[in-house]
Each structure stands twice: as C-alpha cells, then as structure tokens.
Amino acid sequence: MENTTDNKKTVLSGIQPTGTITLGNYLGAVQNWQRMQEDFNSVFFIADLHALTVRREPAEFRQTSLDFFAQYLACGLDPEKCILYFQSHVRQHAELQWILNCNTYVGETSRMTQFKDKSAKHADNINMGLMDYPVLMAADILLYQTDLVPVGIDQKQHLELTRDIAIRFNNRYGETFTVPEAYIPKEGAKICSLQDPTAKMSKSDPDQNASVSIVDDEATIVRKFKRAVTDSGNEICVREDKPGITNLINIYSAIEHKAVSEVETEFVGQGYGSFKIAVGEAVAAAFKPVREAYHTLIKDKGQLSAIAKNGAERAASLAEKTLRKVKKRVGLVAF
Ligand code: TYM
C-alpha cells in the first residue's frame, strides 16, 4: 500500500459502528472488501466519527466500536493485506472535511436522501454533523486517492456527491483528487429486512427478527429465516410482486456465489418452508467461522490495539500526503 509506484488501484470503505455488523453490511460491503484486499491497495476503517451524528451512550459506543474492529478481522480482513483503523485516529479526515466544507453547497447536502430520512427519525437532534455527514465521507475517500468504493446501493448518492466535490475542487484548484467510482455488487447491493422485505435490512432496526448479525449463533440465524415474511403463491423466483422470496434468493445467491437463475433452478418445485431453511443454513454455515474468530479476537485487546495503531499510522502517512497538497492548492501558508 505504501508503495505508490505500483499500478494497483486503491479501494476504501467503512462502516458506522452501531449495533452489530449485519448480513446486509456483509453482503453489500465486507464480503467484497475481503475479496478485493487480494488485488487492490485496500483501506478499511471504522467510521466512528460518522456514528456520532446520532446520540450514543459513550461506554456502549466505545465497546461497539471495538467489537466492530474485531468483527472486521473475523470476516477475514487481514492487516497484512489491507490497512485497518479507526477513523477518529487519523485526524486528517476531519481536517480535510473542513476544507471540503468550504467547497460544498448547503443545498447539496440538505437534499441527500439519508439526511432527510435521519432528520425525520431523529427530529429532536438534527445536528450540523447529520447534514455534513457526506462531506466527511468525501474526505474519507478523497484523502487516499481512492479509485473504487465498495458499498451497498444506499451509499450511491453520497458517492455521487463525493465525485461532484472532487471534480469541482480539481477544476478550481488544479488536479488534486482521483475521482472515485462506486463499486456496487449485483446480488448483495440491497438486502432487505426479513420482516418487511420492502425495507432495507438495517443495524438500527429494533425488531430482532428483521436483521441477522454476523455473530448470531446458528440456531438463531435459522430461526430468523424460518420466520422470514414471504409472499403469496409458492414459486421460488425473482419477481416484482415477490419481494420476500426475491430477497431470500438474493441472499442465497450472494452467500453461495451462485447466479440468481442457478438458484431458481436449484429450488424448482420446492416449498417456501424448505427454501427458507436452506437459506438460513447457508448463512449460518458462512457465519460460523466468523463468530468463532470474533469471540477469540475480542478477548485480546492488546492485539486489537496493536493492529489499530499500526493501521492508523500507515493511513495517516498516506492521508498527510494528500492533505499537504490540498492545503498548498487552496493557499494556506506552509513553512
Ligand atoms: P453503513 O454503516 O450504513 O453501512 C455499511 C455498508 O453496508 C452497506 N449496507 C448494505 N448493503 C446491502 N444491503 C443492506 N441492507 C445494507 N445496509 C448497509 C452500506 O451501503 C455500506 O456500504 N456512510 C457509510 C459509512 C462510510 C463510508 C465512508 C463508506 C463512512 N465513510 C467512506 C464508504 C466510504 C455508512 O453509514 O454505511
């Protein structure tokens, strides 16, 4: 990664540490990161500053952030192959955000779908951070001259804003930032709630049966799938009027790395009940080693902190290069 003369592309992504990493986060993002770390310069972080946009109980938040870090490792993100750190440990993120703030219009951030949704959900706490959230995300991405950002479909609009900010800055001050592209997986881009397949599976859903955590035990996972809401009829196929079955097919397809058509063929003539169990068992089998590794890793705080410190140092040295260039471009005095 430090070798900037190689011609590998750079990928970067992050997750907000709230609740636990869900099946949606895993299929939309982490599963692809794990694959991409083999071929790209890879930077993955815990987006803890982003998580502060909603009120958190400090002790619980600190523990959740550590849990997420251990879960990154448990999912196979390897500190030998990628840079892993906490966003708050690399001050350049917040510093670049300020400069980008001065090159972003209020109208651009206030029209973001997620800002509108979150403002409605947290009407008593529509803080500046909530609206400025995508500018911090742009700073995260642009600091590392990122080429590709592996995310689920819900982040597409933020990526478009990041591109707009980068292009505007480059036009105004000269070539400074790589203009990044979103990398959105075909099957796992939008995993839906098991209880309401028209809504996104979300870490903050209070209904425990709606989402699956990567550290849920096998019996819990299978039970949640058995209870998954399905549609009328009995055909196992992807169709607009079958959001429940379509969601389960997408999950099975993404977790088993099979094409949707292959999954449809595999389950021809089978009932919803046995299909739901098959999906649950496939997810449970995939998460078993993750859960086991997580429980071992979380006990070793020394190891977690060593990996995070090393990751933050490596990240900061890359980030500083871009930040120095940006400060010069905008005319800040440097001695
Ligand atoms: P967050 O924490 O909401 O989600 C983390 C990642 O998981 C994806 N995702 C999903 N994918 C498929 N189906 C779902 N139901 C689902 N739910 C979530 C998200 O698209 C995301 O990829 N703002 C970001 C975190 C962030 C970031 C960044 C990402 C901060 N800085 C820079 C990329 C680059 C967020 O809140 O994701």
Coordinates of C-alpha atoms and ligand atoms in Angstrom, one line a residue, residues 12-18 21-30 33 43 45-48 50-51 68 72 87 93 114 118 133-134 136-142 146 148-156 158-159 162 183-185 187-193 199-203 247, ligand 1:
L12 CA -11.6 2.3 0.5
S13 CA -14.7 1.7 2.6
G14 CA -16.1 1.9 6.1
I15 CA -19.0 1.0 8.3
Q16 CA -20.5 3.0 11.2
P17 CA -20.1 1.1 14.5
T18 CA -23.7 0.9 15.7
I21 CA -22.5 -5.9 11.5
T22 CA -25.5 -7.3 9.7
L23 CA -26.0 -9.7 6.8
G24 CA -26.8 -6.6 4.7
N25 CA -23.4 -4.9 5.6
Y26 CA -21.7 -8.2 5.0
L27 CA -23.2 -8.9 1.5
G28 CA -23.3 -5.3 0.4
A29 CA -19.8 -4.4 1.6
V30 CA -17.5 -6.6 3.8
W33 CA -13.7 -6.0 0.7
V43 CA -8.1 0.8 3.2
F45 CA -11.9 1.8 8.6
I46 CA -14.4 2.0 11.4
A47 CA -16.5 5.2 10.7
D48 CA -16.7 6.2 14.4
H50 CA -19.9 9.4 11.4
A51 CA -21.6 7.4 14.2
F68 CA -16.7 -3.9 15.0
Y72 CA -13.6 -6.8 10.6
Q87 CA -11.4 7.0 11.5
H93 CA -10.2 13.0 7.9
Q114 CA -30.2 9.8 4.1
K118 CA -32.4 10.6 9.5
Y133 CA -22.0 13.7 7.1
P134 CA -21.5 13.1 3.3
L136 CA -16.8 13.7 5.9
M137 CA -17.4 10.7 3.7
A138 CA -16.0 12.6 0.8
A139 CA -12.9 13.5 2.9
D140 CA -12.5 9.8 3.9
I141 CA -12.5 8.8 0.2
L142 CA -10.5 11.6 -1.4
T146 CA -9.4 6.2 -3.9
L148 CA -13.1 2.3 -6.1
V149 CA -15.5 2.4 -3.1
P150 CA -17.3 -0.9 -2.4
V151 CA -20.7 -0.1 -0.8
G152 CA -24.3 -1.1 -0.9
I153 CA -26.8 0.8 -3.1
D154 CA -27.8 3.1 -0.3
Q155 CA -24.5 4.9 -0.4
K156 CA -24.7 5.6 -4.2
H158 CA -23.1 10.0 -1.3
L159 CA -20.6 8.7 -3.8
T162 CA -18.1 12.9 -3.5
Y183 CA -18.4 -0.5 -6.6
I184 CA -21.9 -1.9 -6.0
P185 CA -22.3 -5.7 -6.0
E187 CA -26.7 -9.5 -5.8
G188 CA -26.0 -8.1 -2.4
A189 CA -26.4 -4.4 -3.1
K190 CA -29.7 -4.1 -1.2
I191 CA -30.5 -6.8 1.3
C192 CA -34.0 -6.3 2.8
S193 CA -35.5 -6.8 6.2
A199 CA -37.4 -2.0 3.5
K200 CA -33.6 -2.2 3.8
M201 CA -32.1 -4.5 6.4
S202 CA -30.8 -2.1 9.0
K203 CA -28.5 -2.4 12.1
N247 CA -34.8 -11.1 -1.0
Ligands
TYM1 P1 -23.3 2.0 6.9 O1 -22.6 1.8 8.2 O2 -24.8 2.4 7.0 O3 -23.3 0.6 6.1 C1 -22.0 0.0 5.9 C2 -22.0 -0.6 4.5 O4 -23.0 -1.6 4.4 C3 -23.9 -1.3 3.3 N1 -25.3 -1.7 3.6 C4 -26.0 -2.6 2.9 N2 -25.7 -3.3 1.8 C5 -26.7 -4.1 1.4 N3 -27.9 -4.3 2.0 C6 -28.2 -3.6 3.1 N4 -29.4 -3.7 3.7 C7 -27.2 -2.7 3.6 N5 -27.2 -1.9 4.7 C8 -26.0 -1.3 4.7 C9 -23.8 0.2 3.1 O5 -24.1 0.5 1.7 C10 -22.3 0.4 3.4 O6 -21.5 0.0 2.3 N6 -21.7 6.3 5.4 C11 -21.4 4.9 5.4 C12 -20.0 4.6 6.1 C13 -18.9 5.4 5.5 C14 -18.2 5.1 4.3 C15 -17.2 6.1 4.1 C16 -18.5 4.2 3.3 C17 -18.3 6.5 6.1 N7 -17.3 6.9 5.2 C18 -16.4 6.1 3.0 C19 -17.6 4.2 2.2 C20 -16.6 5.2 2.0 C21 -22.4 4.2 6.2 O7 -23.1 4.8 7.0 O8 -22.5 2.9 6.0

